[in-house]
Coordinates of C-alpha atoms in Angstrom, one line a residue:
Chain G
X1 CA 0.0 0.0 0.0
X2 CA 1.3 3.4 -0.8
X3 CA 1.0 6.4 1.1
X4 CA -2.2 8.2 2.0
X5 CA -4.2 10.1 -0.8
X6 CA -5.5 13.5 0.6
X7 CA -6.5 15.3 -2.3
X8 CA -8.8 15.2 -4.9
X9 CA -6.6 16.0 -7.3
X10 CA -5.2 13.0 -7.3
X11 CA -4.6 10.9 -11.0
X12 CA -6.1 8.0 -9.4
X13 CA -9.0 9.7 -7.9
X14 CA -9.8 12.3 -11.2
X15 CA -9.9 9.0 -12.7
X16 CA -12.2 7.1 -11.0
X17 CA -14.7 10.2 -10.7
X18 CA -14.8 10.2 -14.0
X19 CA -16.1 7.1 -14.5
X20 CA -19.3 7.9 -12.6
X21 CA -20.7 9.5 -16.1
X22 CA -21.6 7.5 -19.0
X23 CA -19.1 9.7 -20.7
X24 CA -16.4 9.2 -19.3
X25 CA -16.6 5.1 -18.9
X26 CA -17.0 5.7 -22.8
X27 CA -14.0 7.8 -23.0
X28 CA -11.5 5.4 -20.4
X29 CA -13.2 2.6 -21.5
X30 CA -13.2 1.7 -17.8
X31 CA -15.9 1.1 -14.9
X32 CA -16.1 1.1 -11.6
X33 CA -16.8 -2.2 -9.1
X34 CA -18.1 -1.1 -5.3
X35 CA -17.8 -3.4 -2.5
X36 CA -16.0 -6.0 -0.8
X37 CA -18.0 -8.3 -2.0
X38 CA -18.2 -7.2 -5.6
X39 CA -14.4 -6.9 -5.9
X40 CA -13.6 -9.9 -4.6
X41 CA -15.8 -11.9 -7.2
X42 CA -14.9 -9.6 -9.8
X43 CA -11.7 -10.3 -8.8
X44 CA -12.2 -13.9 -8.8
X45 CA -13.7 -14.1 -12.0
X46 CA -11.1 -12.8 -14.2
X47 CA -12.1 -9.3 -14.4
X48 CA -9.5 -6.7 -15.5
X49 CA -9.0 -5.1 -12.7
X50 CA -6.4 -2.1 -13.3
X51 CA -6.2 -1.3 -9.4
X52 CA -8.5 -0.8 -6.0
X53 CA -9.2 2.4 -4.0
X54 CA -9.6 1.4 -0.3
X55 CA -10.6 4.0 2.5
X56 CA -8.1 4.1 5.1
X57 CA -11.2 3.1 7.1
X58 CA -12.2 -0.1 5.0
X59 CA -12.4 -2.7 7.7
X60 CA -12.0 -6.0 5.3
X61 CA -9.5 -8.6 5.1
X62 CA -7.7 -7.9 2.1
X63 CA -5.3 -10.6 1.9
X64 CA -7.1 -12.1 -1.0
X65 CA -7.2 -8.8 -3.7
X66 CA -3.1 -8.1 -2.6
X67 CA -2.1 -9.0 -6.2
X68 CA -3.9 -6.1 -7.5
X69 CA -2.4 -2.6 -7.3
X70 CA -3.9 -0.9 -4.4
X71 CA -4.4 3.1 -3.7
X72 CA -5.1 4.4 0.0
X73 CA -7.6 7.0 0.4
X74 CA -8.7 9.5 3.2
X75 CA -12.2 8.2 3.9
X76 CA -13.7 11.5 3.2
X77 CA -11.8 11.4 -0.6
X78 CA -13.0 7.7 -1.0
X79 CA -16.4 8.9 0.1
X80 CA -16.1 11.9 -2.5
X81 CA -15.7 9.6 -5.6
X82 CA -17.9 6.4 -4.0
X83 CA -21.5 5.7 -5.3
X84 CA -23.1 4.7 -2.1
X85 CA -24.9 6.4 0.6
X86 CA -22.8 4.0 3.2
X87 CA -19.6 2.9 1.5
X88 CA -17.6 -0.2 2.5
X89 CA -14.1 1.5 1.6
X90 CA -13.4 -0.4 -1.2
X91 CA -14.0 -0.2 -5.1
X92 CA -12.1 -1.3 -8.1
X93 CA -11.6 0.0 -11.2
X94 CA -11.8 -2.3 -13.9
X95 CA -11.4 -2.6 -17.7
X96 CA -14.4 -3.4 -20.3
X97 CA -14.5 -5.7 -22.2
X98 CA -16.1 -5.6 -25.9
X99 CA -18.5 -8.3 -26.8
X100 CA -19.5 -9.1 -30.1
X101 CA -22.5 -11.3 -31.6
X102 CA -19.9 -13.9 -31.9
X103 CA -18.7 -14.2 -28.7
X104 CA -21.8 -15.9 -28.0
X105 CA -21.0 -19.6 -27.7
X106 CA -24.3 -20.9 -29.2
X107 CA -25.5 -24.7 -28.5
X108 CA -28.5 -25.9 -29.7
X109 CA -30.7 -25.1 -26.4
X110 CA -29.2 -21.4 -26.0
X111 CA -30.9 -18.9 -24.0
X112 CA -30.2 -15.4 -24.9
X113 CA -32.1 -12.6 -23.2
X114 CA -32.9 -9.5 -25.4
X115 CA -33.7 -6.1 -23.7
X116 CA -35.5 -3.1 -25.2
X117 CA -35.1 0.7 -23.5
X118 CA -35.1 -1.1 -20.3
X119 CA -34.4 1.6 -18.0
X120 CA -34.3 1.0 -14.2
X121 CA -30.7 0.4 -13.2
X122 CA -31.7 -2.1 -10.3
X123 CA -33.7 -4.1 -12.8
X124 CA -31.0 -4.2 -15.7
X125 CA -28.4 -5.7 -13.1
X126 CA -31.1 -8.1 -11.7
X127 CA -31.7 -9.3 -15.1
X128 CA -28.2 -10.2 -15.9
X129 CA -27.8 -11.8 -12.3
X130 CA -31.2 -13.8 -13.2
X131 CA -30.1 -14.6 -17.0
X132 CA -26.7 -15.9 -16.0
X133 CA -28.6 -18.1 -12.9
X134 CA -30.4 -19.8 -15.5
X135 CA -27.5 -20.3 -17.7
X136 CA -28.3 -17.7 -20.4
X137 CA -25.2 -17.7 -23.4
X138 CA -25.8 -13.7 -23.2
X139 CA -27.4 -10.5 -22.5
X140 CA -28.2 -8.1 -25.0
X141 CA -29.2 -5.1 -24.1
X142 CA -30.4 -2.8 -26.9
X143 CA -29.6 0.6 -27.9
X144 CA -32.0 2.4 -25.9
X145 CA -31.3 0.5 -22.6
X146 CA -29.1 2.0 -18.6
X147 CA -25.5 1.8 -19.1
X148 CA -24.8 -1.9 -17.5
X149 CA -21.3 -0.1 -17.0
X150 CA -23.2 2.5 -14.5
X151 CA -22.9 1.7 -10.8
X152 CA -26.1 1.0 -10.1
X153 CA -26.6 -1.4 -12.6
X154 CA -23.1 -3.3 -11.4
X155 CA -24.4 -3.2 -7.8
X156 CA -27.2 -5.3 -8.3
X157 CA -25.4 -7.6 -11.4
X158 CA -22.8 -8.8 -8.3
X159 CA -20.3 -10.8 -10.4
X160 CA -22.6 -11.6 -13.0
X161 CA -21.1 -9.4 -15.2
X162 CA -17.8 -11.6 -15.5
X163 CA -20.0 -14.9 -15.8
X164 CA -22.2 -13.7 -18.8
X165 CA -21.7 -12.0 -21.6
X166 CA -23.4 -8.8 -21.6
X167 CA -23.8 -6.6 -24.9
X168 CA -24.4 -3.7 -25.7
X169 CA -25.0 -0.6 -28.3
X170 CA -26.4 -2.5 -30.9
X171 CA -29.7 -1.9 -32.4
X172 CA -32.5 -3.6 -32.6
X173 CA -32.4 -4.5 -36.4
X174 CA -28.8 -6.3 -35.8
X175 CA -30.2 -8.6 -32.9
X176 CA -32.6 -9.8 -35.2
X177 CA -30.6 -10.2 -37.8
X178 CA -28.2 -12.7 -35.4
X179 CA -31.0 -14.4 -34.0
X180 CA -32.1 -15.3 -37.2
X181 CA -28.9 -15.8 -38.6
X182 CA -28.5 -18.3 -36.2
X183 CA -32.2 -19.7 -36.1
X184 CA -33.2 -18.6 -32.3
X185 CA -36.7 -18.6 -32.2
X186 CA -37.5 -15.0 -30.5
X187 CA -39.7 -14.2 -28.1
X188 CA -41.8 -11.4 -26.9
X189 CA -43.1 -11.0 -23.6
X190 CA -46.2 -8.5 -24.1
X191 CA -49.8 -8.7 -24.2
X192 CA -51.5 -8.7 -28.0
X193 CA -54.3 -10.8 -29.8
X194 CA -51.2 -13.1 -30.6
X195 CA -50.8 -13.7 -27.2
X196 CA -50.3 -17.3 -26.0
X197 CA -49.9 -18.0 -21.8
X198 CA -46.4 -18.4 -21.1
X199 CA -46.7 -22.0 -20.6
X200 CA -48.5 -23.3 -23.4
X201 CA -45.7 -21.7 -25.9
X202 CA -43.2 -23.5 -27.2
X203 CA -39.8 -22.6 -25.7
X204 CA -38.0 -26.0 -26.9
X205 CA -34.7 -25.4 -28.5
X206 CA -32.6 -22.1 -28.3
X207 CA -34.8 -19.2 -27.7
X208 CA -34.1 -15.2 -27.6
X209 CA -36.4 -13.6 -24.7
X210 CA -37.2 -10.1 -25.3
X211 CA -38.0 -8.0 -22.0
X212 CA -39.7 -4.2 -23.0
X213 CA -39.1 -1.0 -21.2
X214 CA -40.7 -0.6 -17.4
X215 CA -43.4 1.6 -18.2
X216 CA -44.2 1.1 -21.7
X217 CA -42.8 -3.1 -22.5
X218 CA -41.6 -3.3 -25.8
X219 CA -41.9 -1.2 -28.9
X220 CA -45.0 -2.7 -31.1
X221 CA -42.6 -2.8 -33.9
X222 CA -40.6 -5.5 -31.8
X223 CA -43.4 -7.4 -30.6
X224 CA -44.5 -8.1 -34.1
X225 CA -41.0 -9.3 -35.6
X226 CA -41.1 -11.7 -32.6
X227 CA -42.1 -15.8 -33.8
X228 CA -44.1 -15.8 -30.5
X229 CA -45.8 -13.5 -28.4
X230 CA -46.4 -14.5 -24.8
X231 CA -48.3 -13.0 -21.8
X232 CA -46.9 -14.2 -17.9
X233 CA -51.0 -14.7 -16.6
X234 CA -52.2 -12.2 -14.3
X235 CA -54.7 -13.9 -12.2
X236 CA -55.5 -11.5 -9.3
X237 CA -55.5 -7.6 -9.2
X238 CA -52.3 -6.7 -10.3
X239 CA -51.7 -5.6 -13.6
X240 CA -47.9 -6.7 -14.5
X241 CA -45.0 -7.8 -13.3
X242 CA -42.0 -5.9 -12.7
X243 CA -39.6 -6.3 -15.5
X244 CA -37.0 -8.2 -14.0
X245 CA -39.4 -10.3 -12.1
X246 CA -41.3 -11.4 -15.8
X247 CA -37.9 -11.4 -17.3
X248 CA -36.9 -14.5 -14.8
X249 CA -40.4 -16.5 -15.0
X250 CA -39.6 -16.5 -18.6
X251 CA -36.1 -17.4 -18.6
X252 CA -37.0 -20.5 -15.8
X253 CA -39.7 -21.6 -18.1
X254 CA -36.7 -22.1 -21.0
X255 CA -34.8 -24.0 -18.7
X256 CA -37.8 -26.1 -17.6
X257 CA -39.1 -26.7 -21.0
X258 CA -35.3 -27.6 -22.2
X259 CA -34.5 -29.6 -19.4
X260 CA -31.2 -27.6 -19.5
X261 CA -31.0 -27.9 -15.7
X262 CA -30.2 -32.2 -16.1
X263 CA -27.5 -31.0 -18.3
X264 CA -23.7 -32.0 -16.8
Chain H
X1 CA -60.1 22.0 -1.1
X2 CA -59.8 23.9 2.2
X3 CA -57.0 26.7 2.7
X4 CA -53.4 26.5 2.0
X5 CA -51.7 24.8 5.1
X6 CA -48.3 26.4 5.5
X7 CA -47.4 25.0 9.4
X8 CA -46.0 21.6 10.2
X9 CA -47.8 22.3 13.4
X10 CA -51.3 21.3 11.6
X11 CA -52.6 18.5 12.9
X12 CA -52.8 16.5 9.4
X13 CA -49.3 17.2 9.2
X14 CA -48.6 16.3 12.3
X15 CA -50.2 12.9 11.9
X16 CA -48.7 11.9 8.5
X17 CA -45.8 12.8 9.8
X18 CA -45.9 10.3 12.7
X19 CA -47.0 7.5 10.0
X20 CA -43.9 7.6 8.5
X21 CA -42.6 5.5 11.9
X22 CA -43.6 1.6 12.5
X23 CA -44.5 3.2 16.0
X24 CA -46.6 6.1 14.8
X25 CA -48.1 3.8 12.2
X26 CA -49.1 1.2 15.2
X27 CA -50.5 3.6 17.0
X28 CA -52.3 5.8 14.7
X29 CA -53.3 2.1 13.2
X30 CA -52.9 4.5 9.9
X31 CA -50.5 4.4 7.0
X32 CA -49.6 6.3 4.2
X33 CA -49.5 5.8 0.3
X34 CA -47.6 8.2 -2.3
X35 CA -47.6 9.1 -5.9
X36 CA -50.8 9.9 -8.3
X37 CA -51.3 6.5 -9.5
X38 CA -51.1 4.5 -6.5
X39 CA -53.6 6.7 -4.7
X40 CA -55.8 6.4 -7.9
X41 CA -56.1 2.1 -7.5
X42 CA -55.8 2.2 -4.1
X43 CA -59.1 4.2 -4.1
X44 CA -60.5 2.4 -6.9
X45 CA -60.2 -0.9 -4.8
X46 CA -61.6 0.1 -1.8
X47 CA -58.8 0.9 0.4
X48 CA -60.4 3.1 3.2
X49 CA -58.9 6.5 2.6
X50 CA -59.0 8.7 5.6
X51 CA -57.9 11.7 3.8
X52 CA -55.7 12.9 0.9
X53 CA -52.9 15.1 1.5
X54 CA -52.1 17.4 -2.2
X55 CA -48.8 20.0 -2.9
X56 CA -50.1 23.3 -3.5
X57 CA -47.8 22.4 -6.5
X58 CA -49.5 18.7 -8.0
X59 CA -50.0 18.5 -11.6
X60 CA -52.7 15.8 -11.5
X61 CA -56.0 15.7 -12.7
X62 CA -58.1 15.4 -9.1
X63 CA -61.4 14.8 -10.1
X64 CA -62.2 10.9 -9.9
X65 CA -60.7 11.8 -6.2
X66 CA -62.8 14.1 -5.5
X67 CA -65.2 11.8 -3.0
X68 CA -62.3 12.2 -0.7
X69 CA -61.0 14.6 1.7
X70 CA -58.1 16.8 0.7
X71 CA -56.2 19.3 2.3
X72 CA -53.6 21.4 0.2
X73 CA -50.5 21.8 1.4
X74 CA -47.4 24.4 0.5
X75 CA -44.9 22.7 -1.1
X76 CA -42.1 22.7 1.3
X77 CA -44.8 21.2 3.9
X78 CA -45.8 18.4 1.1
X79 CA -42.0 17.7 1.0
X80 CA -41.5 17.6 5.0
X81 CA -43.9 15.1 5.2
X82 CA -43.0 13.0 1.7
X83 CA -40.7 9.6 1.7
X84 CA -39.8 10.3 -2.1
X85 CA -37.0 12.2 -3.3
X86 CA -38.9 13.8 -6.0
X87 CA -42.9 13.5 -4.7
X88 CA -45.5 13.7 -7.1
X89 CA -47.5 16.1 -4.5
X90 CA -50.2 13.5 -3.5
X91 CA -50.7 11.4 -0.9
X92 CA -53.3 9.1 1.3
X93 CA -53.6 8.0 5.2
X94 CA -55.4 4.8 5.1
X95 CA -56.7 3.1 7.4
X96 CA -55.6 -0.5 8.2
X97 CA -57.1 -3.5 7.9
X98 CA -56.3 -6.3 10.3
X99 CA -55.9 -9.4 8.1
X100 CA -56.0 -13.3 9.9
X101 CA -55.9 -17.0 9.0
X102 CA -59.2 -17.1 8.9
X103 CA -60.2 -14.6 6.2
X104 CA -58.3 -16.5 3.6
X105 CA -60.7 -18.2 1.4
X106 CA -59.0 -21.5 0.7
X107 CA -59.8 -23.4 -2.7
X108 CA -58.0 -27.1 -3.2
X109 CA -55.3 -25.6 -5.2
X110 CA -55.1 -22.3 -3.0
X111 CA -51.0 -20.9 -3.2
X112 CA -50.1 -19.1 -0.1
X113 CA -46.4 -17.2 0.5
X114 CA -44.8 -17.0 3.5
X115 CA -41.9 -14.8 3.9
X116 CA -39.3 -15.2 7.2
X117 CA -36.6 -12.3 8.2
X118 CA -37.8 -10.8 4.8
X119 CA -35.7 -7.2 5.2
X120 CA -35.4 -5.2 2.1
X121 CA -38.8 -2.9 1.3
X122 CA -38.5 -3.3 -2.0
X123 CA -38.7 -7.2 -1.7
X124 CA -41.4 -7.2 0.1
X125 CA -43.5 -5.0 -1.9
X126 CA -42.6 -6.9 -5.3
X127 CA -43.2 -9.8 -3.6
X128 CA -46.5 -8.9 -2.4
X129 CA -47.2 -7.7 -6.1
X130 CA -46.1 -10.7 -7.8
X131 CA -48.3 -13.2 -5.1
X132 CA -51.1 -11.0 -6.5
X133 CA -50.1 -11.2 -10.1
X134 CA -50.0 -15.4 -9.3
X135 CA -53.4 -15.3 -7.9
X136 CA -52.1 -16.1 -3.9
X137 CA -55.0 -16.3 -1.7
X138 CA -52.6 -14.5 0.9
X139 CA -49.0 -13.5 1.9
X140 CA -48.1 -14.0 5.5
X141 CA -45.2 -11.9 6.5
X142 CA -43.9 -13.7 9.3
X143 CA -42.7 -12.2 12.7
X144 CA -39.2 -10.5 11.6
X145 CA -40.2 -9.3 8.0
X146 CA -40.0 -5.7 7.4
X147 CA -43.2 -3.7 8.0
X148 CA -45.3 -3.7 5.1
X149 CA -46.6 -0.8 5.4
X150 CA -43.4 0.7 5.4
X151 CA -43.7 3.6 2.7
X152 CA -40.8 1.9 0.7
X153 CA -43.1 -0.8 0.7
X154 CA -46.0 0.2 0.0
X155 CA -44.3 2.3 -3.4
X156 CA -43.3 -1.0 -4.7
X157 CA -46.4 -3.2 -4.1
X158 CA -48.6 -0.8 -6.3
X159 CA -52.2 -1.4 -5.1
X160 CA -51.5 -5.1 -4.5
X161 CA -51.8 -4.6 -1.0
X162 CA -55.6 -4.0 -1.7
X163 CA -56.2 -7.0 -4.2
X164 CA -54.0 -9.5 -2.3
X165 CA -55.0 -10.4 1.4
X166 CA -51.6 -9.8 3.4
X167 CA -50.9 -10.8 7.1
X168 CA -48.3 -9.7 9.3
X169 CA -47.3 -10.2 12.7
X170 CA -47.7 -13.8 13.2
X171 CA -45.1 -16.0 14.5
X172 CA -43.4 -19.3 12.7
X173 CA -45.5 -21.8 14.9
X174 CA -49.0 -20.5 13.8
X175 CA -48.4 -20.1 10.3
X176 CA -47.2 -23.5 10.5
X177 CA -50.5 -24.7 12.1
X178 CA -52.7 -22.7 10.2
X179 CA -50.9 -24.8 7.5
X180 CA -51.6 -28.4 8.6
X181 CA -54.6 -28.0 9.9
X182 CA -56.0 -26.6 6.6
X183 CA -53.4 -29.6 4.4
X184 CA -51.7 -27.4 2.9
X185 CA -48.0 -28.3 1.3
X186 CA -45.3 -26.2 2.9
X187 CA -42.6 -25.9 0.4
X188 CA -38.9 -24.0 1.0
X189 CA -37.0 -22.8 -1.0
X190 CA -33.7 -23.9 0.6
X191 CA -30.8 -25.6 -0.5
X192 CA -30.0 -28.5 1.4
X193 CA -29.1 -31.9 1.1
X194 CA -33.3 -33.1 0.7
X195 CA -33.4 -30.5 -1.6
X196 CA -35.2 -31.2 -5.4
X197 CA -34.9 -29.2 -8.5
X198 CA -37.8 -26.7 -8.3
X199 CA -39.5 -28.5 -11.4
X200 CA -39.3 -32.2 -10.2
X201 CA -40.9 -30.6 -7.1
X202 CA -45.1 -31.8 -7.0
X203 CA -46.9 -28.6 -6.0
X204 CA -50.0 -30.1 -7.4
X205 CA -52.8 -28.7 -5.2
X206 CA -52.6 -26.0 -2.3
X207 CA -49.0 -24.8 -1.5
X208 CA -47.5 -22.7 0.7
X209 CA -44.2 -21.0 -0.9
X210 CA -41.9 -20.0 1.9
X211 CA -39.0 -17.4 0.8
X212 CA -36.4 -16.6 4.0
X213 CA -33.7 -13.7 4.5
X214 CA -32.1 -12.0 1.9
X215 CA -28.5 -12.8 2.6
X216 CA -29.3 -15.9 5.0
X217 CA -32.4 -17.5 3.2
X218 CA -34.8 -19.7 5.6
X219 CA -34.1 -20.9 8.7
X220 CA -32.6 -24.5 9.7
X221 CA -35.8 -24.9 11.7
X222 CA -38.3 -23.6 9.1
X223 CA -36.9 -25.8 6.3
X224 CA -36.6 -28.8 8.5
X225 CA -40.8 -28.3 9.2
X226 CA -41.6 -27.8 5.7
X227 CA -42.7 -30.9 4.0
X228 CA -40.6 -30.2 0.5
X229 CA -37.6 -28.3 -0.6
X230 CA -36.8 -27.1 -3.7
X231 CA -34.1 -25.4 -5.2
X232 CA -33.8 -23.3 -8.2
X233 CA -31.6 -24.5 -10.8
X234 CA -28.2 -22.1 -10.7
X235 CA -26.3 -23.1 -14.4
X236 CA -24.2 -20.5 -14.7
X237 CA -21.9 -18.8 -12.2
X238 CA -24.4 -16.6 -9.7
X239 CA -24.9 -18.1 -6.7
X240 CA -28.3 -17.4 -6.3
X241 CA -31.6 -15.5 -7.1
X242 CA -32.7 -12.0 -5.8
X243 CA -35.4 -13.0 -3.0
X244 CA -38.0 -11.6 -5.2
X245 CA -37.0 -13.3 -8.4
X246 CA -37.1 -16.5 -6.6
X247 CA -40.3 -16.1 -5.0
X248 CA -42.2 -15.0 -8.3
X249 CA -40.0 -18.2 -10.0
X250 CA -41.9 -20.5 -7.3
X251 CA -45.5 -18.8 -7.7
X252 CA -45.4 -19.5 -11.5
X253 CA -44.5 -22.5 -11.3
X254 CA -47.1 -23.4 -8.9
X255 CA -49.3 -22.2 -11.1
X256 CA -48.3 -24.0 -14.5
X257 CA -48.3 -27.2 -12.1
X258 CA -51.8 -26.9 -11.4
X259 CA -53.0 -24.9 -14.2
X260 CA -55.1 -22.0 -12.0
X261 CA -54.6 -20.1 -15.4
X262 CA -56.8 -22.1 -17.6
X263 CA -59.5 -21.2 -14.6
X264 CA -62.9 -19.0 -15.3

């Protein structure tokens, strides 16, 4: 550990505040990981970690993360660039990685979760935690969709984000074209005269799920590109589901449906 | 609408503002709901509204509330009172209801969730939302939960808490006795050596899901009393669901398994 970093002017520190806009993750081509937790996962996982800011009051055992290079903050400068309201002391600052369309490792019982203008952080990072539970090959998350590279989003992904692929920037017209490049059946979760109950479609064989926007679900242009068009069934007085909630019934009726879970 | 209230020293104000404690809210046997639209269903299913509380500074369209008593409030007051970071100037004190075993109206293929040690607001109101969307006859918050009608609770449950019967307050043993004596399956979600794959699990006619702590699940006791436990299939490298998700994964499949969705 080196010596104490009082000042915000600090390379280490301008850098990581940076990287709490959109903006400048773009520009670095870096994110930030918050938590002990987190980091050591991340850290576990392979993640390119270029080095961890720790508060001189971070109380954790940090045998485990000593191969990484490590910077020691004042706790009122780690405070300054931290995300949280209560900060453990320790983040990391970590590389992205681009992921391409054929990165995906496709079988022939693939999920692959699609997302359109999804836009609630804490649902976007409990989607990719959900989709890599049930053994999804990737996330896509559409042009339109939360940064998964903004705090709140890796907050809630814990180290999901080294375990599946995530992608994203492209647009709509492209996921299509690889899904049916690679004949995944796609398929919407939305309520039209097309609709079908979840469980009486058929979700045998790989299978793209397309998860819509909070508010609003998914643009009718998408829903009607879609092979199928499912509805989750509402049978008391609510009205929906929330998004990552419908997102996960849908993905765990692939995996029952495909028996992927007997698999290995 | 009555004159402008300017003073936190109004009684209204004084009482909402006690509501926003478990300890005012027990007393006062009151709680409050925020935002337009939640107001709007909660009144529209019958939730007794004592009175509405409306900023001096609410954009909404007030007229199908109008068979309700308002009091306008100066904006600063509104926000004194208000849980939200950014209110939408409109709130209700309801009125409790006290909920028991025996107001559930049990069918032979009734699902009921029990939650144990259940902490984080927002679980518990998408929780609450998703038993409704499943068609539970009733969510028993067990002795330990968080407060449902917490106000971060009661912002994520949209007006579930009026369509879905929920019960708090009770310990472990009764829930489990209301259970046997009505023969109703008490499945965990747990992982433990007796555990089955979710989908092998038979929750063919009434079930009660039971979802545990966020970080510690159920407890040794509770999944040794419940007659099955299943776990959700993990195939990829997260170690587990978000409480929610894995609640709403259990519901549904409950009710694929006995097809409540092909009812009336």
């Amino acid at each position: 550990m080196e010596q104490l970093i009082t000042s915000r002017d600090n390379k280490y520190v301008k850098l990581a505040k940076s990287l709490c806009t959109k903006q400048g993750r773009d520009k670095e081509g870096m994110f930030i990981i918050e938590g002990y937790r987190n980091v050591r996962d991340a850290s576990c996982k392979g993640a390119k970690i270029e080095f961890l800011l720790v508060s001189d009051k971070c109380s954790y055992d940090l045998t485990a993360l000593k191969k990484h290079k490590m910077y020691n903050l004042a706790p009122k400068i780690f405070d300054y660039v931290s995300d949280t309201v209560t900060p453990q002391g320790i983040m990391a600052i970590c590389r992205m990685e681009e992921i391409n369309f054929s990165d995906i490792e496709l079988e022939n019982d693939s999920l692959i979760v699609v997302c359109e203008n999804l836009q609630d952080p804490g649902n976007a990072g409990t989607i990719i935690r959900s989709a890599d539970a049930a053994g999804a090959k990737a996330v896509i998350m559409a042009k339109g969709c939360v940064d998964v590279y903004n705090p709140k989003v890796t907050r809630s992904i814990m180290s999901s984000l080294f375990s599946v692929k995530v992608i994203q920037g492209k647009n709509i017209d492209s996921v299509f074209g690889f899904l049916k490049s690679n004949k995944i059946k796609s398929v919407a979760g939305a309520l039209t005269d097309k609709s079908v109950p979840l469980f009486d479609a058929d979700m045998k064989g790989s299978c793209a799920v397309f998860i819509g926007n909070e508010g609003n679900g998914l643009t009718a242009e998408t829903v009607k590109r879609c092979d199928t068009t499912v509805t989750i069934p509402m049978l008391g007085g609510a009205e929906s589901l929330n998004a990552s909630t419908a997102a996960a019934v849908m993905m765990y009726e692939f995996v029952r449906q495909n028996e992927t879970y007997k698999k290995g």
